[in-house]
PDB file of C-alpha atoms in Angstrom:
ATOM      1  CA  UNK A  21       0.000   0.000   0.000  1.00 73.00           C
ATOM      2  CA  UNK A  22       2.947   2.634   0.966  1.00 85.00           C
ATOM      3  CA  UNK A  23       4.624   1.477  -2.457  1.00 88.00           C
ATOM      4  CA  UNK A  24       1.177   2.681  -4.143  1.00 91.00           C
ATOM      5  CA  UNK A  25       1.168   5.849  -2.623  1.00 89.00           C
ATOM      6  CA  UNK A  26       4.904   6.632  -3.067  1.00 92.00           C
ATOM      7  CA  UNK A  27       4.079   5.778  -6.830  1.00 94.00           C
ATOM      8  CA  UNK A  28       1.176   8.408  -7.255  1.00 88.00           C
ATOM      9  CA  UNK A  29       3.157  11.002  -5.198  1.00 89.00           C
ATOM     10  CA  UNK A  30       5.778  10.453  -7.467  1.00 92.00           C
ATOM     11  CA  UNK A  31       3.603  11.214 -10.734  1.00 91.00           C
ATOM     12  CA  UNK A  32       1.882  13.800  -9.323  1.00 89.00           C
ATOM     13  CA  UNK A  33       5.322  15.971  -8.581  1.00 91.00           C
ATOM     14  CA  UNK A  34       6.731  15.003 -12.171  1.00 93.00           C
ATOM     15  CA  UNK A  35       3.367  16.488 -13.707  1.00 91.00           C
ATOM     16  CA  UNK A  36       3.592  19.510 -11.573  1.00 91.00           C
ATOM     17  CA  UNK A  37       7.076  19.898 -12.508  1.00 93.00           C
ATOM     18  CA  UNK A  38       6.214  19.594 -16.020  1.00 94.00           C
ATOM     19  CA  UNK A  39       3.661  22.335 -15.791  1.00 92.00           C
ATOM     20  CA  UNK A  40       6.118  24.870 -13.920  1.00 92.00           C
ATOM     21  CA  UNK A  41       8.425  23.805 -17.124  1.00 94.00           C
ATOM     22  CA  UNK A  42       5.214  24.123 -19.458  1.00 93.00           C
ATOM     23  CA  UNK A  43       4.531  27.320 -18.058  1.00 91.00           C
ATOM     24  CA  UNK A  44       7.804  29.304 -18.298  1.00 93.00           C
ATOM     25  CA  UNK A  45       8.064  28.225 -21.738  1.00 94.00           C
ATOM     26  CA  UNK A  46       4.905  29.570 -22.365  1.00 93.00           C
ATOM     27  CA  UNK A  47       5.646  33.016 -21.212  1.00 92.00           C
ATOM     28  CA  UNK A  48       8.438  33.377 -23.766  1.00 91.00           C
ATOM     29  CA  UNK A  49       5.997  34.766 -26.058  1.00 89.00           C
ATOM     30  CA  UNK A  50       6.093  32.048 -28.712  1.00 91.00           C
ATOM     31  CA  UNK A  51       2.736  30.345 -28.146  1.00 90.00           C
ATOM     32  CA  UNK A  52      -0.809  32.419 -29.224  1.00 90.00           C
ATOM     33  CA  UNK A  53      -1.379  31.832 -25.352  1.00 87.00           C
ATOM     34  CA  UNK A  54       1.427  32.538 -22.341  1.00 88.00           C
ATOM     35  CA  UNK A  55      -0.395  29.574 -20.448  1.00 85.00           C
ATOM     36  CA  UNK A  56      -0.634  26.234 -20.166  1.00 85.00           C
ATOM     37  CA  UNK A  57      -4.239  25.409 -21.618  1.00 81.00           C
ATOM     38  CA  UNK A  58      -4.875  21.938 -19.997  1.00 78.00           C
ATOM     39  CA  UNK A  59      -5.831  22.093 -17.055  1.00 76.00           C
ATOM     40  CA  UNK A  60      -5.065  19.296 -14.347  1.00 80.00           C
ATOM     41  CA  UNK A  61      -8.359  17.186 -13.100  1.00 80.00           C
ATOM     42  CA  UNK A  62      -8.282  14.791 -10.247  1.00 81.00           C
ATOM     43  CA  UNK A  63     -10.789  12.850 -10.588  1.00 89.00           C
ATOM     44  CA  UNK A  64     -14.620  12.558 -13.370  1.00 91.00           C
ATOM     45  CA  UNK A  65     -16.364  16.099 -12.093  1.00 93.00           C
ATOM     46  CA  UNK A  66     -13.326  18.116 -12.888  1.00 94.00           C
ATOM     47  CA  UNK A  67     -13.182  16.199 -16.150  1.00 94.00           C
ATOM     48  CA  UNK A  68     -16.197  16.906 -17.142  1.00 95.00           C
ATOM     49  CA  UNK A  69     -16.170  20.613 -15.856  1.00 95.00           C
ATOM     50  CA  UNK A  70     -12.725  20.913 -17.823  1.00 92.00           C
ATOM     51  CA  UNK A  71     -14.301  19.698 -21.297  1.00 93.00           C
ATOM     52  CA  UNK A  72     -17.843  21.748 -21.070  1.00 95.00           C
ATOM     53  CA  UNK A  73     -16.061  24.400 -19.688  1.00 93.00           C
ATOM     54  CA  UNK A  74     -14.423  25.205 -23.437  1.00 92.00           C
ATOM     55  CA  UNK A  75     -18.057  26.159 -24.631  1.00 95.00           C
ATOM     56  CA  UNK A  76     -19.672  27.612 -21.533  1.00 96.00           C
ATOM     57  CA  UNK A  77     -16.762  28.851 -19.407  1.00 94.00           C
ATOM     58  CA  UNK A  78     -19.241  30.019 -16.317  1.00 95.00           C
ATOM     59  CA  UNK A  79     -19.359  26.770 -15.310  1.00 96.00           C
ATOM     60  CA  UNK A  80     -15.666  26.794 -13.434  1.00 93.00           C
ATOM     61  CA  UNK A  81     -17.466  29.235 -11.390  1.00 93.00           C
ATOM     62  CA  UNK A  82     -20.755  27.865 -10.305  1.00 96.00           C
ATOM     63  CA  UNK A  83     -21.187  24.876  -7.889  1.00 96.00           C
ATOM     64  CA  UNK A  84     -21.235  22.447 -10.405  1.00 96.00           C
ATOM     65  CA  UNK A  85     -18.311  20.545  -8.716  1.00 96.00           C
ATOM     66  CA  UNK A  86     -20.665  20.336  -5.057  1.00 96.00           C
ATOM     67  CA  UNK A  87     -23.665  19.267  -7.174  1.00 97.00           C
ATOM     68  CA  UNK A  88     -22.101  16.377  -8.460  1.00 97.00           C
ATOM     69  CA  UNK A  89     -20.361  15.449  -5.530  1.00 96.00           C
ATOM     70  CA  UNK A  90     -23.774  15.417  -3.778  1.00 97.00           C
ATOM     71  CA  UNK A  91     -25.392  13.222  -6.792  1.00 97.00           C
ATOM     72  CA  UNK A  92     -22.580  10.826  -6.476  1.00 97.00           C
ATOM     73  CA  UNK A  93     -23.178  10.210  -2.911  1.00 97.00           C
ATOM     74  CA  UNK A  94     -26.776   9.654  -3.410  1.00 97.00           C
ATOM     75  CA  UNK A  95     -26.696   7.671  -6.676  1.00 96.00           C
ATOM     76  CA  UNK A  96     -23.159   6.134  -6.700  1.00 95.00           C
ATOM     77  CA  UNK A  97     -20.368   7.023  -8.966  1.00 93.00           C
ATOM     78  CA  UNK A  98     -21.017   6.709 -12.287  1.00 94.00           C
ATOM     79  CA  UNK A  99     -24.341   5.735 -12.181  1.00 96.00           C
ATOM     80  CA  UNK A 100     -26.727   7.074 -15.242  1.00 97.00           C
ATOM     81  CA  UNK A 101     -29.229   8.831 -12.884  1.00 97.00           C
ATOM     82  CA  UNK A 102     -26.446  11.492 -12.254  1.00 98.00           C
ATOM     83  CA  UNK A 103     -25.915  12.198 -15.838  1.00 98.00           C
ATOM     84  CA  UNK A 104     -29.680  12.727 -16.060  1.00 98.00           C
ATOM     85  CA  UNK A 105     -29.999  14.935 -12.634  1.00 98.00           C
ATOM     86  CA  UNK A 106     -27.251  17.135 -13.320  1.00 98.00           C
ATOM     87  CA  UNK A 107     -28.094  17.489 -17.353  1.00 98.00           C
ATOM     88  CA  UNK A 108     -31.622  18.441 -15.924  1.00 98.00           C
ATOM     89  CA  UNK A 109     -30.437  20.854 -13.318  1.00 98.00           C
ATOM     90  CA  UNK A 110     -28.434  22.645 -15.603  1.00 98.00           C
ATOM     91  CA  UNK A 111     -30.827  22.683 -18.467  1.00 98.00           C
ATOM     92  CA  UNK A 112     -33.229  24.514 -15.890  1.00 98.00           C
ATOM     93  CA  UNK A 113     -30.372  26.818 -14.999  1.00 97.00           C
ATOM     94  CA  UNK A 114     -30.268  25.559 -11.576  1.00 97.00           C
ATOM     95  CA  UNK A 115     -26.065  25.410 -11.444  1.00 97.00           C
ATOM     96  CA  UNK A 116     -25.547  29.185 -13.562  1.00 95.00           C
ATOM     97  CA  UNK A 117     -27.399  31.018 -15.869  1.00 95.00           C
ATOM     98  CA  UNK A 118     -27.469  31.354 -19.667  1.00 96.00           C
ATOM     99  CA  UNK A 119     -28.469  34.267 -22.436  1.00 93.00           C
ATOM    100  CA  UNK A 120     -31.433  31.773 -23.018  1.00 95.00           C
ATOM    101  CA  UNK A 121     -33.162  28.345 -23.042  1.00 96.00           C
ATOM    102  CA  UNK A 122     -32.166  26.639 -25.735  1.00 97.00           C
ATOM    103  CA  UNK A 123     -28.381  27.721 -24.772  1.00 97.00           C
ATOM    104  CA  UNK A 124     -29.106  26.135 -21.182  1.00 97.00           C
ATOM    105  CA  UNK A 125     -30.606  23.218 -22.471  1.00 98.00           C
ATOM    106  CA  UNK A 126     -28.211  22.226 -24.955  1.00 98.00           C
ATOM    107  CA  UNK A 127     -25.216  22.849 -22.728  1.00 98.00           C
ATOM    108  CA  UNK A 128     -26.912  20.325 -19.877  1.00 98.00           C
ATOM    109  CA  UNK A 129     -27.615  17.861 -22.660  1.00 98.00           C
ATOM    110  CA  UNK A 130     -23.454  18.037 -23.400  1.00 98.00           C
ATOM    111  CA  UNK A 131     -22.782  18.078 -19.369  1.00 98.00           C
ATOM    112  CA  UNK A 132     -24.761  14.465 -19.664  1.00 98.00           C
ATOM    113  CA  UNK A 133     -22.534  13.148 -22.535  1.00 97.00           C
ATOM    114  CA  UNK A 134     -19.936  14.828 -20.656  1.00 97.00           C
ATOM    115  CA  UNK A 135     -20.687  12.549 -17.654  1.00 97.00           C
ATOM    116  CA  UNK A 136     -21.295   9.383 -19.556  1.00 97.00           C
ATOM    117  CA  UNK A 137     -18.399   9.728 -21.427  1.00 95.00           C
ATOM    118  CA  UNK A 138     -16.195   9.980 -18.355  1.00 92.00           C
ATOM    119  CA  UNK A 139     -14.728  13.117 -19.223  1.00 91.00           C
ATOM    120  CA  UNK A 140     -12.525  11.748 -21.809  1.00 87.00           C
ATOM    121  CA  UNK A 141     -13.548  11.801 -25.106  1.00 90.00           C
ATOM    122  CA  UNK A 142     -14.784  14.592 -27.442  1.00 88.00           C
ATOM    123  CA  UNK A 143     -18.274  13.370 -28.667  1.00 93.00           C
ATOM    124  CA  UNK A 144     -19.809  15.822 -25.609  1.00 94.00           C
ATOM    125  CA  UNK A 145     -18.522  18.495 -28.420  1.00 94.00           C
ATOM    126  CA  UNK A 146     -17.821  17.365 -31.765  1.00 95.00           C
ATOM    127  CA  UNK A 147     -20.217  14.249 -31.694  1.00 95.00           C
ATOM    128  CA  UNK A 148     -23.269  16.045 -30.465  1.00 97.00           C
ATOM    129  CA  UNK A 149     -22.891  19.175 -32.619  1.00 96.00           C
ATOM    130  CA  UNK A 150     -25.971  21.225 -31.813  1.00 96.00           C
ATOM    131  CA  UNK A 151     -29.640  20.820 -30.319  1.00 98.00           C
ATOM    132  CA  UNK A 152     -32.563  22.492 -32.535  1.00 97.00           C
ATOM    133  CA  UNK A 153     -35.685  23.358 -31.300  1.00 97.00           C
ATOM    134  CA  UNK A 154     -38.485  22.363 -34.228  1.00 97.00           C
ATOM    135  CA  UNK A 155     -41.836  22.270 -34.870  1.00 96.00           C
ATOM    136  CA  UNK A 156     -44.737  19.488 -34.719  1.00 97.00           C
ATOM    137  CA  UNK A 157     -46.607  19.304 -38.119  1.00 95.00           C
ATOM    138  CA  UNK A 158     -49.812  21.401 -36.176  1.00 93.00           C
ATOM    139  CA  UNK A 159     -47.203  24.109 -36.197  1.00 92.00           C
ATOM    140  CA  UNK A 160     -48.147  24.713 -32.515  1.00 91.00           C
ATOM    141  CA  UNK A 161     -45.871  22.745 -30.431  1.00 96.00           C
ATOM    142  CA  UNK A 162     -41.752  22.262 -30.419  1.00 97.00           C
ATOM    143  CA  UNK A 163     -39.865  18.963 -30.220  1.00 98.00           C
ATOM    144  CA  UNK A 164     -36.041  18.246 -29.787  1.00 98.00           C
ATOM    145  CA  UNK A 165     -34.139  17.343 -33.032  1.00 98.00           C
ATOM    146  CA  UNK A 166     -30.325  16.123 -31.644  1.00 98.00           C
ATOM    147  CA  UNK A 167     -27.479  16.907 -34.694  1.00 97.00           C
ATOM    148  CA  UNK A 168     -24.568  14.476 -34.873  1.00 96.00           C
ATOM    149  CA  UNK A 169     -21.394  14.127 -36.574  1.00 95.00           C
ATOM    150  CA  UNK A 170     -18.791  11.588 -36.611  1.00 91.00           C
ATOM    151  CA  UNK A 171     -16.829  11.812 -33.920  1.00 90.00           C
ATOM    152  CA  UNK A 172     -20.368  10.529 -31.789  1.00 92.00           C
ATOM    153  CA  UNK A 173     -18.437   7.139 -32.207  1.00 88.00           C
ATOM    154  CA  UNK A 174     -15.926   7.870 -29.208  1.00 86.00           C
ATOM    155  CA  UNK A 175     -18.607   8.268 -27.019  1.00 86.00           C
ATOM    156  CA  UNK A 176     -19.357   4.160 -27.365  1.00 86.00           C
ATOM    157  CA  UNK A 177     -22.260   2.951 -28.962  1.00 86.00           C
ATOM    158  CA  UNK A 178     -24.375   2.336 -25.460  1.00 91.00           C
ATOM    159  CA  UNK A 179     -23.529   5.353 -23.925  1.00 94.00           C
ATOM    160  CA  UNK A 180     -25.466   6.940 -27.449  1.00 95.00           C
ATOM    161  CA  UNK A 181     -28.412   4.931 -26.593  1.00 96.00           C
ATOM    162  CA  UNK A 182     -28.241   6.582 -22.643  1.00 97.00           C
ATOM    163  CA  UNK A 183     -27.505  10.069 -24.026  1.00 97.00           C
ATOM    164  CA  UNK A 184     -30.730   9.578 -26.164  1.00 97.00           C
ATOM    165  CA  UNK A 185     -33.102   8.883 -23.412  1.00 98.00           C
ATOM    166  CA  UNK A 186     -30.880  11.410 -21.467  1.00 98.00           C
ATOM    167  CA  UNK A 187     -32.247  14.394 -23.867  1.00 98.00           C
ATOM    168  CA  UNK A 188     -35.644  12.927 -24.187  1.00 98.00           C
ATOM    169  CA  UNK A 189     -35.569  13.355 -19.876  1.00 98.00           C
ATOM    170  CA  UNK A 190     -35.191  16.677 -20.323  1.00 98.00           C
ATOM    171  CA  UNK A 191     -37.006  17.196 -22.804  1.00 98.00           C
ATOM    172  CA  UNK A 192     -40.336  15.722 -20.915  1.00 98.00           C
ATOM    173  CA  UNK A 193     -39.211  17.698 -17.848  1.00 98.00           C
ATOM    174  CA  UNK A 194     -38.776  20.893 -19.592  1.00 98.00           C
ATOM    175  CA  UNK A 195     -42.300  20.236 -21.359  1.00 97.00           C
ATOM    176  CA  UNK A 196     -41.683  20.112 -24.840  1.00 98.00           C
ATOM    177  CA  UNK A 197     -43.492  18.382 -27.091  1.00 98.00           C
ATOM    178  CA  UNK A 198     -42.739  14.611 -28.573  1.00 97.00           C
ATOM    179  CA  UNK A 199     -41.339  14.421 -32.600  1.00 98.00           C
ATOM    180  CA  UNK A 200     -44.665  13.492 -35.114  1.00 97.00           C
ATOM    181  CA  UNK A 201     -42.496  11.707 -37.855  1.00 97.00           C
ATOM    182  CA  UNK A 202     -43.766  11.857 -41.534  1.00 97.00           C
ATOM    183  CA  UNK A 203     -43.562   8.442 -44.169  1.00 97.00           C
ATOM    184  CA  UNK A 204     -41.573  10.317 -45.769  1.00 97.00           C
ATOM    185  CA  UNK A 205     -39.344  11.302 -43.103  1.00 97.00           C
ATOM    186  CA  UNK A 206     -39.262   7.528 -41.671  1.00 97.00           C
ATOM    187  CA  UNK A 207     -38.030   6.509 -45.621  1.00 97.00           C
ATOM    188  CA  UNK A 208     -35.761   9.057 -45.939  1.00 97.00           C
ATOM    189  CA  UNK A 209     -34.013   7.784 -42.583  1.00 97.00           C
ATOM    190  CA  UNK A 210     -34.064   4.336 -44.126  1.00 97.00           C
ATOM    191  CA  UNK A 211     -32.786   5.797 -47.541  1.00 97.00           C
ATOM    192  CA  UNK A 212     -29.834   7.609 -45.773  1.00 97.00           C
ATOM    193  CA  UNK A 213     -28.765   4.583 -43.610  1.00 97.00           C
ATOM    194  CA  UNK A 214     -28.882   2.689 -46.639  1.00 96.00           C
ATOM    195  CA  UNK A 215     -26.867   4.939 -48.974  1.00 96.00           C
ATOM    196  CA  UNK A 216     -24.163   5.068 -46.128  1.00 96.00           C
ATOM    197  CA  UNK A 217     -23.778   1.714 -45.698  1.00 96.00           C
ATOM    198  CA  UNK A 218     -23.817   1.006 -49.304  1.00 96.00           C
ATOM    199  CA  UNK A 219     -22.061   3.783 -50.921  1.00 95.00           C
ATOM    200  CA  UNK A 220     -19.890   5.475 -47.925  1.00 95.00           C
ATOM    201  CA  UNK A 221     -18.626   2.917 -45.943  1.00 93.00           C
ATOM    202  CA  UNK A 222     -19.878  -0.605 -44.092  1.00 94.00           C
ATOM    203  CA  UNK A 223     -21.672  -0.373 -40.832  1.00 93.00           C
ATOM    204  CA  UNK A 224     -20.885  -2.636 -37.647  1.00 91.00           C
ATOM    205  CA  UNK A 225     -24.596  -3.277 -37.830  1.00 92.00           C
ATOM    206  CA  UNK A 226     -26.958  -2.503 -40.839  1.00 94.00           C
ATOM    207  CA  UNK A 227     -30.321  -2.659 -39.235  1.00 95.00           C
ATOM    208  CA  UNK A 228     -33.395  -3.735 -41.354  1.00 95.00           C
ATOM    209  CA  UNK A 229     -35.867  -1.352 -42.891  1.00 95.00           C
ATOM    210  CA  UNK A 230     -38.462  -2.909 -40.540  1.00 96.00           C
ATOM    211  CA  UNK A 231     -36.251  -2.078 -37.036  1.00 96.00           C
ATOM    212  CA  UNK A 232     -35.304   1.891 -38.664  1.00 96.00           C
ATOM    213  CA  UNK A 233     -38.941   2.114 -39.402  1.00 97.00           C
ATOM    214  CA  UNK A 234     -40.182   0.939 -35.896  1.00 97.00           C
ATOM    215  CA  UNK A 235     -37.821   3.354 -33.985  1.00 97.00           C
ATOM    216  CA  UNK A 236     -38.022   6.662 -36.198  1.00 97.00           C
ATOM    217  CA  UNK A 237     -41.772   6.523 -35.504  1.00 97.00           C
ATOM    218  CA  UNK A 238     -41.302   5.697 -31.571  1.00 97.00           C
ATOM    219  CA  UNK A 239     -38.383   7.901 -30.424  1.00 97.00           C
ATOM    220  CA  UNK A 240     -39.393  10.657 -28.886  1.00 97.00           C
ATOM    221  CA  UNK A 241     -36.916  12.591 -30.455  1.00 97.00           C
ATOM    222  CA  UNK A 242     -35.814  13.448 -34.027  1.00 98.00           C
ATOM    223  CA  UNK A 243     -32.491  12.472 -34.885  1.00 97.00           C
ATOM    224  CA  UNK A 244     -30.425  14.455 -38.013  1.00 97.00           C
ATOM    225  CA  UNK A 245     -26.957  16.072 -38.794  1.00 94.00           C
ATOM    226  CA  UNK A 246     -25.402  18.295 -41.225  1.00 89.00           C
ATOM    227  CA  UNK A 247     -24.362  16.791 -44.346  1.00 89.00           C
ATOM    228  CA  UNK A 248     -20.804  15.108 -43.753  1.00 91.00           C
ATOM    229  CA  UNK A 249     -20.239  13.307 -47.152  1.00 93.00           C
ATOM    230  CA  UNK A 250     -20.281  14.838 -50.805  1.00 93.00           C
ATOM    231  CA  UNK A 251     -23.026  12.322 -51.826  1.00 95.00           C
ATOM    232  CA  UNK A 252     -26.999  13.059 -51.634  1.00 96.00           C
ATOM    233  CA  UNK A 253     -29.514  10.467 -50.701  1.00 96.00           C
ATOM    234  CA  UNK A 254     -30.562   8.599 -53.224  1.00 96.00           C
ATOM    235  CA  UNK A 255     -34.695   9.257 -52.466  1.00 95.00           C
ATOM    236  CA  UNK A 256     -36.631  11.655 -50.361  1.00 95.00           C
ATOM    237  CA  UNK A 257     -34.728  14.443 -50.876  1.00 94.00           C
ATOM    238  CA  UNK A 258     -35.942  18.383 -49.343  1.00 92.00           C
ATOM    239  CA  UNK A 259     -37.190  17.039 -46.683  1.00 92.00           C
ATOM    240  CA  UNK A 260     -38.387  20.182 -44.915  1.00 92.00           C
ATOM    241  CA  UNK A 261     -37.099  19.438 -41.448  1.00 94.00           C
ATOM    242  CA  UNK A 262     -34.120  17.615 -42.300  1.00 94.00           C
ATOM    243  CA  UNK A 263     -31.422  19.945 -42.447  1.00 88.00           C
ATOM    244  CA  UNK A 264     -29.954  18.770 -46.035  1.00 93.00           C
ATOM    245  CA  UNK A 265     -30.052  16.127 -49.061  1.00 95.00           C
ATOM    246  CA  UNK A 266     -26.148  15.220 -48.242  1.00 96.00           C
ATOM    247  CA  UNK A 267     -25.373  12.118 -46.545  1.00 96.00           C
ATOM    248  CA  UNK A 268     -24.790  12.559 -42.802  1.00 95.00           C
ATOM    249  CA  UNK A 269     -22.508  10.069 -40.898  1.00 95.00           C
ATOM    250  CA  UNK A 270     -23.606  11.107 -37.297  1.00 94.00           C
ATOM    251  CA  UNK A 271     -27.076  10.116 -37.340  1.00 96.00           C
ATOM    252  CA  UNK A 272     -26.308   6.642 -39.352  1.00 96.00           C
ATOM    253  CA  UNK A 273     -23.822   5.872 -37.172  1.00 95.00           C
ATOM    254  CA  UNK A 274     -26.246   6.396 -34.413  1.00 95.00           C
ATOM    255  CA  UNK A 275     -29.174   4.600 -35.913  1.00 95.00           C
ATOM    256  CA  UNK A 276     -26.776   1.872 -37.042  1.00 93.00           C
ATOM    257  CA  UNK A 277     -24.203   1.462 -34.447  1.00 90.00           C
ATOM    258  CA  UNK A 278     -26.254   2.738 -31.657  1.00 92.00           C
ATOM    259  CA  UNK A 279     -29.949   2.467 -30.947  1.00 93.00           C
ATOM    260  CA  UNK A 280     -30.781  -0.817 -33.108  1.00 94.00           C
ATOM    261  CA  UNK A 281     -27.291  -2.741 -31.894  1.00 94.00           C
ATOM    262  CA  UNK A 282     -27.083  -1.985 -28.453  1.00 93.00           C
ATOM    263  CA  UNK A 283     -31.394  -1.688 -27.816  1.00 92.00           C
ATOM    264  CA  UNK A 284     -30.632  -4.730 -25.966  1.00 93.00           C
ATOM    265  CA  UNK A 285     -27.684  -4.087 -23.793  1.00 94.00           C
ATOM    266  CA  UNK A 286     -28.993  -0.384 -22.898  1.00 95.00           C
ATOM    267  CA  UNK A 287     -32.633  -1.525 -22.009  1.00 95.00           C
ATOM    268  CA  UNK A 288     -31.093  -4.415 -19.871  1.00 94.00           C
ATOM    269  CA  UNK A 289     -30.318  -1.629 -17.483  1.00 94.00           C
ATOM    270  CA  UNK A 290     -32.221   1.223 -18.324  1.00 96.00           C
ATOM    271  CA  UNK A 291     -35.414  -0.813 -17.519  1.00 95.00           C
ATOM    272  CA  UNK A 292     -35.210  -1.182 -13.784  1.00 93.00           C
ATOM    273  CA  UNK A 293     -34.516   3.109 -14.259  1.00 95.00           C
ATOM    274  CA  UNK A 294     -37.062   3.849 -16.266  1.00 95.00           C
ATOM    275  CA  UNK A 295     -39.902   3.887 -14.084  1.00 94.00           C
ATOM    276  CA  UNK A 296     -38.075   5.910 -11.244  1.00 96.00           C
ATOM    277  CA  UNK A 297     -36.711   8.494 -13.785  1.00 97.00           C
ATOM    278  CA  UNK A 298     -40.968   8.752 -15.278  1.00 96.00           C
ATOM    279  CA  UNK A 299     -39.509   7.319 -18.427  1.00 97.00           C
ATOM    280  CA  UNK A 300     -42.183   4.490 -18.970  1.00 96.00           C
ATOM    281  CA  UNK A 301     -43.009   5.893 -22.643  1.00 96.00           C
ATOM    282  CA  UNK A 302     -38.930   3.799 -23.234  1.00 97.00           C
ATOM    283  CA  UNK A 303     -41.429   0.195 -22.827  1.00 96.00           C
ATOM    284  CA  UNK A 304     -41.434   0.904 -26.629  1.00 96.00           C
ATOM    285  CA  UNK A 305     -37.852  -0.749 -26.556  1.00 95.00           C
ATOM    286  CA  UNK A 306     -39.237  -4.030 -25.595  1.00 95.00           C
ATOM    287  CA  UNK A 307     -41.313  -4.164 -28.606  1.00 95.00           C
ATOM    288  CA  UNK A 308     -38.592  -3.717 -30.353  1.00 95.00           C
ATOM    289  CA  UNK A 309     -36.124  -5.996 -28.969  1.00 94.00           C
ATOM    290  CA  UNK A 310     -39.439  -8.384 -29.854  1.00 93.00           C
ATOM    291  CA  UNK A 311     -39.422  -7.129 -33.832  1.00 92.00           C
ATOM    292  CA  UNK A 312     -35.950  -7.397 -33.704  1.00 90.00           C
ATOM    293  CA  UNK A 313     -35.181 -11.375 -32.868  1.00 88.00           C
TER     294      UNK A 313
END
């Protein structure tokens, strides 16, 4: 045990020597910044703070740190139900404040992936690009629509599935409205995962038309991306609330790689949460998991 301890003593006065080194290099003036930009994080919290806190720098100065301390003890470290309490909490502006909802919201929703993600990777803010606020077809009511891009494949493809029924949490808390899915728009996502697979590059898992069909019209969400590839979809083209006629990687690699090959793994746990977190609508999943074998 003293041998352990001597051993992390040890690395943690190299790395603070390497900083002191870092930093007086930096103040020669040959770097766009005279500091060292990383900062040093002990242990998931400060991780997390660290990465969110490159889009929404107030957060090093709220109490996020004592809220998820205080999570942690209640839930357990790691456990989902944090992610979803503190993406909530912040979404409602409960940790700082923002210039607006939709800012607050979509910064929780990243503090989530944030959490899932351990801190580690960048999916909390290249893979989940942006959150849009649209509108049902009765005009009336707004739904979440959740943009990906490519680099949503470092965040693992069950922590996608979590970070899905993460946002649709807050999005039932905050009291917007569910997505109402056109045919058109269900066969355009079945055209798109198709033309990826097919002309782009192979999917881990190419789900049927029947399973993309079955969870476009279910999920509570809409899921989309800016075009990533120089190719259109082959069919269903100007859709109005798809954002373009390119090829998108992000959502096929979430349709493909995340919600329809892990259903199983992620509802294996998420079940026994979903009734405790009021997210009973997710029984869908089982019907799934049925159309699926």
């Amino acid at each position: 045990m003293n041998e352990i301890k001597l051993y992390f003593k040890d690395i943690d006065e190299k790395i603070k020597k390497a900083y002191v080194v870092a930093g007086a290099a930096r103040l020669q003036g040959y770097d766009p910044k005279d500091g060292v930009e990383i900062p040093l994080a002990k242990n998931l919290a400060e991780r997390v703070q660290g990465l969110i806190s490159i889009v929404s720098p107030q957060i090093v100065e709220s109490n996020f740190l004592e809220r998820i301390k205080e999570l942690e003890q209640q839930f357990g470290l790691q456990d989902w139900r944090v992610a979803f309490k503190i993406a909530l909490e912040v979404a409602q502006e409960k940790i700082y404040k923002f210039e607006d909802e939709l800012k607050a919201t979509e910064i929780g929703l990243r503090v989530g992936l944030a959490y899932l993600t351990v801190g580690v990777v960048s999916s909390p803010l290249e893979g989940f690009t942006r959150l849009q606020l649209k509108k049902r077809l009765d005009n009336k009511k707004e739904y979440f629509c959740l943009n990906f891009s490519g680099p949503i494949r470092s965040a693992g493809t069950t922590a996608v599935c979590v970070f899905i029924a993460l946002a649709d949490y807050v999005r039932k808390n905050l009291g917007y409205a569910t997505y109402d899915p056109t045919e058109d728009e269900v066969n355009r996502v079945k055209t798109e995962v198709a033309d990826f697979h097919e002309r782009i590059t192979n999917l881990q898992y190419l789900p049927s038309e029947e399973e993309l069909e079955f969870i476009v019209k279910h999920l509570p969400l809409q899921i989309d991306g800016e075009g990533s590839e120089k190719l259109e979809v082959s069919n269903y083209k100007d859709s109005p609330r798809f954002e373009t006629n390119k090829i998108s990687n992000g959502p096929c690699l979430v349709f493909g790689e995340g919600i329809t090959q892990k259903g199983a793994k992620f509802w294996g746990k998420f079940e026994r949460l979903a009734k405790e977190l009021g997210m009973e609508h997710w029984n869908f999943l089982k019907e799934f998991l049925a159309l699926q074998k």
